[in-house]
Coordinates of C-alpha atoms in Angstrom, one line a residue:
X9 CA 169.6 32.7 -130.7
X10 CA 170.9 31.8 -127.2
X11 CA 168.3 31.7 -124.5
X12 CA 169.1 33.6 -121.3
X13 CA 170.5 31.4 -118.5
X14 CA 171.8 28.6 -120.7
X15 CA 175.3 27.6 -121.8
X16 CA 175.8 26.1 -125.3
X17 CA 179.2 25.3 -126.7
X18 CA 179.7 25.9 -130.4
X19 CA 182.0 23.5 -132.4
X20 CA 184.5 26.3 -132.6
X21 CA 184.5 26.8 -128.8
X22 CA 184.9 23.1 -128.2
X23 CA 187.8 22.8 -130.7
X24 CA 189.6 25.8 -129.0
X25 CA 189.1 24.1 -125.6
X26 CA 190.5 20.8 -126.9
X27 CA 193.5 22.6 -128.5
X28 CA 194.6 24.0 -125.1
X29 CA 194.8 21.2 -122.5
X30 CA 195.1 23.8 -119.7
X31 CA 192.0 25.7 -120.7
X32 CA 189.1 25.5 -118.2
X33 CA 186.2 23.5 -119.3
X34 CA 182.7 24.8 -118.7
X35 CA 180.6 22.2 -120.5
X36 CA 180.0 18.7 -119.2
X37 CA 180.3 17.6 -122.8
X38 CA 183.9 18.8 -122.8
X39 CA 184.5 15.8 -120.6
X40 CA 186.7 16.5 -117.6
X41 CA 183.8 16.0 -115.1
X42 CA 183.0 12.4 -114.2
X43 CA 179.4 11.6 -115.2
X44 CA 179.7 13.4 -118.5
X45 CA 178.1 11.8 -121.5
X46 CA 180.4 13.3 -124.1
X47 CA 184.0 12.4 -125.1
X48 CA 186.9 13.1 -122.7
X49 CA 189.9 15.2 -123.5
X50 CA 193.6 14.6 -123.4
X51 CA 194.0 16.0 -119.9
X52 CA 191.6 13.4 -118.7
X53 CA 193.4 10.6 -120.6
X54 CA 196.8 11.7 -119.2
X55 CA 195.4 11.7 -115.7
X56 CA 194.0 8.2 -116.2
X57 CA 197.5 7.0 -117.4
X58 CA 199.1 8.6 -114.3
X59 CA 196.5 6.9 -112.0
X60 CA 197.3 3.5 -113.6
X61 CA 201.0 3.9 -113.1
X62 CA 200.5 5.1 -109.5
X63 CA 198.0 2.5 -108.4
X64 CA 200.5 0.1 -106.7
X65 CA 202.3 3.0 -105.0
X66 CA 199.1 4.5 -103.7
X67 CA 197.9 1.1 -102.4
X68 CA 201.2 0.6 -100.6
X69 CA 201.0 4.1 -99.1
X70 CA 197.4 3.5 -97.9
X71 CA 198.4 0.2 -96.2
X72 CA 201.4 2.0 -94.6
X73 CA 199.2 4.8 -93.3
X74 CA 196.6 2.3 -91.9
X75 CA 199.5 0.5 -90.1
X76 CA 200.6 3.8 -88.7
X77 CA 197.3 5.3 -87.7
X78 CA 194.8 2.5 -87.1
X79 CA 195.6 0.5 -84.0
X80 CA 193.0 -2.2 -84.8
X81 CA 194.7 -2.9 -88.1
X82 CA 198.1 -3.5 -86.5
X83 CA 196.7 -6.2 -84.2
X84 CA 194.7 -8.1 -86.8
X85 CA 195.7 -11.6 -88.0
X86 CA 198.0 -11.6 -91.1
X87 CA 195.2 -13.2 -93.2
X88 CA 192.8 -10.4 -92.5
X89 CA 195.5 -7.7 -93.0
X90 CA 196.1 -9.3 -96.4
X91 CA 192.5 -9.2 -97.4
X92 CA 192.2 -5.5 -96.3
X93 CA 195.2 -4.8 -98.5
X94 CA 193.5 -6.4 -101.4
X95 CA 190.4 -4.3 -100.8
X96 CA 192.5 -1.1 -100.7
X97 CA 194.1 -2.1 -104.0
X98 CA 190.7 -3.0 -105.5
X99 CA 189.3 0.4 -104.4
X100 CA 192.1 2.4 -106.1
X101 CA 191.8 0.2 -109.3
X102 CA 188.0 0.6 -109.3
X103 CA 188.4 4.4 -108.9
X104 CA 190.8 4.4 -111.9
X105 CA 188.3 2.5 -114.0
X106 CA 185.4 4.6 -112.9
X107 CA 187.4 7.8 -113.7
X108 CA 188.4 6.4 -117.1
X109 CA 184.7 5.9 -118.1
X110 CA 182.9 8.7 -116.2
X111 CA 179.6 8.2 -118.0
X112 CA 179.4 4.4 -117.5
X113 CA 177.5 3.0 -114.5
X114 CA 179.8 1.1 -112.2
X115 CA 179.0 -1.6 -109.6
X116 CA 181.4 -0.2 -107.0
X117 CA 180.5 -2.7 -104.3
X118 CA 181.3 -5.6 -106.6
X119 CA 184.5 -4.0 -107.9
X120 CA 185.9 -3.1 -104.4
X121 CA 184.5 -5.7 -102.0
X122 CA 184.2 -8.6 -104.3
X123 CA 187.7 -9.7 -103.5
X124 CA 187.1 -10.1 -99.8
X125 CA 185.5 -13.2 -98.2
X126 CA 182.1 -12.9 -96.5
X127 CA 183.8 -13.7 -93.2
X128 CA 185.6 -10.4 -93.3
X129 CA 182.4 -8.5 -92.5
X130 CA 182.5 -10.4 -89.1
X131 CA 186.2 -9.7 -88.5
X132 CA 186.1 -6.0 -89.5
X133 CA 183.3 -3.8 -88.2
X134 CA 181.5 -1.2 -90.2
X135 CA 183.3 1.6 -88.3
X136 CA 186.7 0.1 -89.1
X137 CA 185.8 -0.3 -92.8
X138 CA 184.8 3.4 -92.9
X139 CA 188.2 4.3 -91.3
X140 CA 189.9 2.1 -93.9
X141 CA 188.1 3.7 -96.8
X142 CA 188.7 7.2 -95.4
X143 CA 192.5 6.5 -95.0
X144 CA 192.7 5.2 -98.6
X145 CA 190.8 8.2 -100.0
X146 CA 193.0 10.6 -98.0
X147 CA 196.1 9.0 -99.5
X148 CA 194.9 9.4 -103.0
X149 CA 193.7 13.0 -102.2
X150 CA 197.2 14.0 -101.0
X151 CA 198.7 12.7 -104.2
X152 CA 196.3 14.5 -106.6
X153 CA 198.8 17.3 -107.6
X154 CA 201.3 14.6 -108.5
X155 CA 199.0 12.3 -110.4
X156 CA 196.7 14.7 -112.2
X157 CA 197.9 16.0 -115.6
X158 CA 198.4 19.8 -115.7
X159 CA 195.0 21.4 -115.6
X160 CA 193.3 18.2 -114.4
X161 CA 193.7 18.7 -110.7
X162 CA 190.2 20.1 -110.0
X163 CA 188.6 17.4 -112.1
X164 CA 190.4 14.7 -110.2
X165 CA 189.5 16.1 -106.9
X166 CA 185.9 16.4 -107.9
X167 CA 185.8 12.9 -109.1
X168 CA 187.4 11.7 -105.9
X169 CA 184.8 13.5 -103.9
X170 CA 182.0 11.8 -105.9
X171 CA 183.7 8.4 -105.7
X172 CA 184.1 8.7 -101.9
X173 CA 180.3 9.2 -101.7
X174 CA 179.6 6.2 -103.9
X175 CA 182.0 4.0 -102.0
X176 CA 180.4 5.0 -98.7
X177 CA 177.0 3.9 -100.1
X178 CA 178.6 0.7 -101.4
X179 CA 180.1 0.0 -97.9
X180 CA 176.8 0.5 -96.2
X181 CA 175.1 -1.8 -98.7
X182 CA 177.7 -4.6 -98.2
X183 CA 177.3 -4.6 -94.5
X184 CA 173.5 -4.3 -94.7
X185 CA 173.4 -7.4 -97.0
X186 CA 175.8 -9.2 -94.7
X187 CA 173.7 -8.4 -91.6
X188 CA 170.5 -9.5 -93.4
X189 CA 172.1 -12.8 -94.5
X190 CA 173.6 -13.4 -91.0
X191 CA 170.3 -12.5 -89.4
X192 CA 168.4 -14.9 -91.6
X193 CA 170.9 -17.7 -91.0
X194 CA 170.9 -17.1 -87.2
X195 CA 167.1 -17.2 -87.2
X196 CA 167.1 -20.6 -88.9
X197 CA 169.8 -21.9 -86.6
X198 CA 167.9 -20.7 -83.5
X199 CA 164.7 -22.3 -84.8
X200 CA 166.6 -25.6 -85.2
X201 CA 167.9 -25.5 -81.7
X202 CA 164.5 -24.6 -80.2
X203 CA 162.8 -27.3 -82.2
X204 CA 165.4 -29.9 -81.1
X205 CA 164.8 -29.0 -77.4
X206 CA 161.0 -29.2 -77.8
X207 CA 161.1 -32.5 -79.7
X208 CA 163.5 -34.1 -77.2
X209 CA 166.4 -34.4 -79.7
X210 CA 168.8 -31.9 -78.3
X211 CA 172.4 -33.1 -78.3
X212 CA 175.9 -31.7 -78.2
X213 CA 175.5 -30.4 -81.7
X214 CA 172.6 -28.2 -80.6
X215 CA 174.7 -26.9 -77.7
X216 CA 177.4 -25.9 -80.2
X217 CA 174.8 -24.2 -82.4
X218 CA 173.4 -22.3 -79.5
X219 CA 177.0 -21.2 -78.6
X220 CA 177.3 -19.8 -82.1
X221 CA 174.2 -17.7 -81.4
X222 CA 175.8 -16.3 -78.2
X223 CA 174.4 -18.8 -75.7
X224 CA 177.1 -19.1 -73.0
X225 CA 175.7 -22.2 -71.2
X226 CA 174.0 -20.7 -68.1
X227 CA 173.7 -23.0 -65.1
X228 CA 169.9 -22.8 -64.8
X229 CA 167.4 -23.1 -67.7
X230 CA 163.7 -23.0 -68.1
X231 CA 161.3 -23.1 -71.0
X232 CA 158.3 -20.9 -71.4
X233 CA 155.5 -21.8 -73.8
X234 CA 152.4 -20.0 -74.9
X235 CA 150.4 -19.0 -78.0
X236 CA 152.1 -17.0 -80.7
X237 CA 150.4 -13.8 -81.7
X238 CA 149.1 -13.2 -85.3
X239 CA 151.4 -11.2 -87.5
X240 CA 155.1 -11.2 -88.3
X241 CA 156.9 -13.9 -86.3
X242 CA 160.2 -11.9 -86.6
X243 CA 158.7 -9.0 -84.8
X244 CA 157.5 -11.3 -82.0
X245 CA 160.9 -12.9 -81.7
X246 CA 162.6 -9.5 -81.6
X247 CA 160.1 -8.4 -78.9
X248 CA 161.1 -11.4 -76.8
X249 CA 164.8 -10.6 -77.2
X250 CA 164.3 -7.0 -76.1
X251 CA 162.4 -8.1 -73.0
X252 CA 165.1 -10.6 -72.2
X253 CA 167.9 -7.9 -72.6
X254 CA 166.0 -5.7 -70.2
X255 CA 165.6 -8.5 -67.7
X256 CA 169.3 -9.5 -68.2
X257 CA 168.5 -13.0 -69.2
X258 CA 169.6 -15.1 -72.1
X259 CA 167.0 -16.5 -74.5
X260 CA 166.7 -18.8 -77.5
X261 CA 163.2 -18.4 -79.0
X262 CA 161.1 -19.4 -82.0
X263 CA 157.6 -19.7 -83.2
X264 CA 156.7 -23.4 -83.8
X265 CA 153.4 -23.6 -85.5
X266 CA 151.0 -21.6 -83.3
X267 CA 153.2 -21.8 -80.2
X268 CA 155.8 -19.3 -79.1
X269 CA 158.6 -21.1 -77.3
X270 CA 161.3 -19.3 -75.2
X271 CA 164.3 -21.1 -73.7
X272 CA 165.5 -18.9 -70.8
X273 CA 168.9 -19.0 -69.2
X274 CA 170.3 -17.3 -66.2
X275 CA 167.2 -17.3 -63.9
X276 CA 166.4 -19.1 -60.7
X277 CA 162.7 -18.4 -60.8
X278 CA 160.7 -19.7 -63.8
X279 CA 157.6 -17.8 -63.0
X280 CA 159.5 -14.5 -62.6
X281 CA 161.2 -15.2 -65.9
X282 CA 157.9 -15.8 -67.6
X283 CA 156.4 -12.6 -66.2
X284 CA 159.3 -10.6 -67.6
X285 CA 158.7 -12.1 -71.1
X286 CA 154.9 -12.4 -71.2
X287 CA 154.1 -9.2 -73.2
X288 CA 154.8 -10.6 -76.7
X289 CA 152.7 -13.7 -76.1
X290 CA 149.1 -13.9 -77.5
X291 CA 146.2 -14.0 -75.1
X292 CA 145.7 -17.3 -73.3
X293 CA 147.7 -19.4 -70.9
X294 CA 151.5 -19.1 -70.6
X295 CA 153.3 -22.0 -68.9
X296 CA 156.8 -22.1 -67.4
X297 CA 158.6 -25.4 -67.2
X298 CA 160.7 -26.4 -64.2
X299 CA 164.3 -25.4 -63.8
X300 CA 166.9 -27.7 -65.3
X301 CA 170.7 -27.8 -65.4
X302 CA 171.5 -27.0 -69.0
X303 CA 170.3 -26.8 -72.6
X304 CA 170.3 -30.5 -73.2
X305 CA 168.2 -31.1 -70.1
X306 CA 165.8 -28.3 -71.3
X307 CA 163.9 -30.9 -73.1
X308 CA 162.3 -32.0 -69.8
X309 CA 161.3 -28.4 -69.0
X310 CA 159.9 -27.9 -72.5
X311 CA 157.9 -31.1 -72.4
X312 CA 156.4 -30.2 -69.0
X313 CA 155.5 -26.7 -70.2
X314 CA 154.0 -28.1 -73.4
X315 CA 151.9 -30.6 -71.5
X316 CA 150.8 -27.9 -69.1
X317 CA 149.7 -25.7 -72.0
X318 CA 147.5 -28.5 -73.3
X319 CA 146.1 -29.2 -69.9
X320 CA 145.3 -25.6 -69.0
X321 CA 141.8 -25.9 -70.4
X322 CA 141.0 -28.0 -67.4
X323 CA 141.9 -25.1 -65.0
X324 CA 140.2 -22.0 -66.4
X325 CA 141.2 -19.9 -63.4
X326 CA 144.9 -20.8 -63.6
X327 CA 147.2 -17.8 -63.1
X328 CA 149.1 -16.3 -66.1
X329 CA 151.8 -17.3 -66.2
X330 CA 151.5 -20.6 -64.4
X331 CA 154.2 -23.2 -63.4
X332 CA 154.0 -26.5 -65.2
X333 CA 154.3 -28.3 -61.8
X334 CA 151.2 -26.5 -60.6
X335 CA 149.3 -28.2 -63.4
X336 CA 150.3 -31.8 -62.4
X337 CA 146.8 -33.1 -61.7
X338 CA 145.4 -31.7 -64.9
X339 CA 148.4 -33.0 -66.9
X340 CA 147.9 -36.4 -65.3
X341 CA 144.2 -36.5 -66.3
X342 CA 145.2 -35.4 -69.8
X343 CA 147.4 -38.5 -70.1
X344 CA 150.8 -37.1 -69.2
X345 CA 152.8 -40.1 -67.9
X346 CA 155.5 -37.8 -66.5
X347 CA 152.9 -35.9 -64.4
X348 CA 151.4 -39.2 -63.2
X349 CA 154.9 -40.4 -62.2
X350 CA 155.7 -37.2 -60.4
X351 CA 152.5 -37.2 -58.3
X352 CA 153.1 -40.8 -57.3
X353 CA 156.9 -40.4 -56.6
X354 CA 156.8 -37.0 -55.0
X355 CA 153.6 -37.2 -53.0
X356 CA 152.3 -40.8 -52.5
X357 CA 155.6 -42.6 -52.0
X358 CA 156.9 -40.1 -49.4
X359 CA 153.6 -40.4 -47.5
X360 CA 153.8 -44.1 -47.7
X361 CA 157.3 -44.2 -46.3
X362 CA 156.3 -41.7 -43.5
X363 CA 153.8 -44.3 -42.1
X364 CA 150.3 -45.5 -42.7
X365 CA 148.9 -42.9 -40.2
X366 CA 149.6 -40.0 -42.5
X367 CA 148.0 -41.7 -45.6
X368 CA 145.0 -42.8 -43.6
X369 CA 144.5 -39.4 -42.0
X370 CA 144.9 -37.6 -45.3
X371 CA 142.5 -40.0 -47.1
X372 CA 139.8 -39.6 -44.4
X373 CA 140.2 -35.8 -44.3
X374 CA 140.0 -35.3 -48.1
X375 CA 137.6 -37.9 -49.1
X376 CA 135.1 -38.4 -46.2
X377 CA 135.2 -35.8 -43.4
X378 CA 136.5 -32.6 -44.9
X379 CA 137.0 -31.2 -41.4
X380 CA 139.3 -31.7 -38.5
X381 CA 136.6 -32.7 -36.1
X382 CA 134.9 -35.0 -38.6
X383 CA 138.2 -36.7 -39.4
X384 CA 139.0 -37.0 -35.7
X385 CA 135.7 -38.7 -35.0
X386 CA 136.1 -41.2 -37.8
X387 CA 139.7 -42.0 -36.8
X388 CA 138.9 -42.1 -33.0
X389 CA 141.7 -39.6 -32.3
X390 CA 141.8 -36.0 -30.9
X391 CA 141.4 -33.1 -33.4
X392 CA 144.9 -31.9 -32.4
X393 CA 146.3 -35.3 -33.6
X394 CA 144.6 -34.8 -37.0
X395 CA 145.9 -31.2 -37.1
X396 CA 149.5 -32.5 -36.3
X397 CA 149.3 -35.2 -39.0
X398 CA 148.1 -32.8 -41.6
X399 CA 151.0 -30.5 -40.9
X400 CA 153.3 -33.5 -41.3
X401 CA 151.7 -34.1 -44.7
X402 CA 152.6 -30.6 -45.7
X403 CA 156.1 -31.0 -44.4
X404 CA 156.6 -34.3 -46.3
X405 CA 154.9 -33.3 -49.6
X406 CA 155.1 -29.5 -49.8
X407 CA 151.3 -29.4 -50.4
X408 CA 148.9 -28.2 -47.7
X409 CA 145.6 -30.2 -47.3
X410 CA 143.9 -27.1 -46.0
X411 CA 144.4 -25.2 -49.3
X412 CA 141.7 -26.0 -51.9
X413 CA 144.1 -26.3 -54.9
X414 CA 146.7 -28.3 -52.9
X415 CA 144.0 -30.6 -51.6
X416 CA 142.9 -31.4 -55.2
X417 CA 146.5 -32.2 -56.1
X418 CA 146.9 -34.4 -53.0
X419 CA 143.7 -36.2 -53.8
X420 CA 144.7 -37.0 -57.4
X421 CA 148.1 -38.2 -56.1
X422 CA 146.3 -40.5 -53.6
X423 CA 144.2 -42.1 -56.4
X424 CA 147.2 -42.5 -58.7
X425 CA 149.3 -44.0 -55.9
X426 CA 146.6 -46.6 -55.1
X427 CA 146.3 -47.5 -58.8
X428 CA 150.1 -47.9 -59.0
X429 CA 150.2 -50.0 -55.9
X430 CA 147.3 -52.2 -57.3
X431 CA 149.2 -52.7 -60.6
X432 CA 152.3 -53.6 -58.7
X433 CA 150.4 -56.3 -56.6
X434 CA 148.7 -57.8 -59.7
X435 CA 152.0 -58.1 -61.5
X436 CA 153.4 -60.4 -58.8

């Protein structure tokens, strides 16, 4: 007894339906609906044969319509146009095979996009691919009445609708996989460039790799270094990129061990750049290296910033972020030969060339008197003379003896300069 609300074909009903190809089919078992598990009928088989015979004609019509309606297709290089033509042909062939075996699972993305090289996902955007697929589907849809066997028009249209949905999912999957692969490759490439800069091995090859990542060789570059936060490094890197986009700066960034390193291009103020990017860094000091001319010279900025990060423990009250050059005395005490050289060459040597009076006055003021009047008494000069000479020290070095932090830097520079001078004398 038939239950209410169900449809059950008897063998007699199925035989009658098979005998008349034009008879409408209600049951999926009758076979004109793609996805059916039962046998297909002669109408379906005739439609499949018509599809096979029309495949080349349909592909040519699809290409012609793309050339007519899609401006981006007309200006593409011949090689890419050829690949798109192959994709269109593969799509129609895959639909035919899919329609031939409606119950069999099909790997549509492999059937359709397997003929195209991976590089095509770079040359053709997702939007353009969607337009290409839509155009091809429309061409097939307009030819349904000619292709379908009598009585099979609705089944073919229904199958085409389902296939269009499947090909849309397949298209999204192909581009998602390409984006993931490209993102993983770009991340590895970026990490190689950052590591080369930090280790002092950056060369023309790294400049080319950076260019492939979108780095357009800005005139001024700085390197910012700090501690990397716990958690997913990819999220940290993406947060740096977002902050850089907001600040309109270029960055190359990576997590090297426990350090987060950011190469910044397009800024004339390292501290301002560091402040714009500081949020993703973990708690603790963040050091900005000096400005340099280009990516290859960024090694000097990276080494200064890294040395500054190591030396920050000696200056607990250092601002965050801090410039690497503001940490010269701490870096020198930590054994940084570059910092020692800078203190001697940028502070001691200029004072030495400016005359012995400046060195003598600065030495007495910092190391013995600690006041204008006291220094004046020890030097047997007027306090205004001491005041004038200290202003000259500021003009020559850029560091003010009256500022506590600057005075510390100047004093370390004096000690290192004397040591250097003693070493030079002993070597002769």
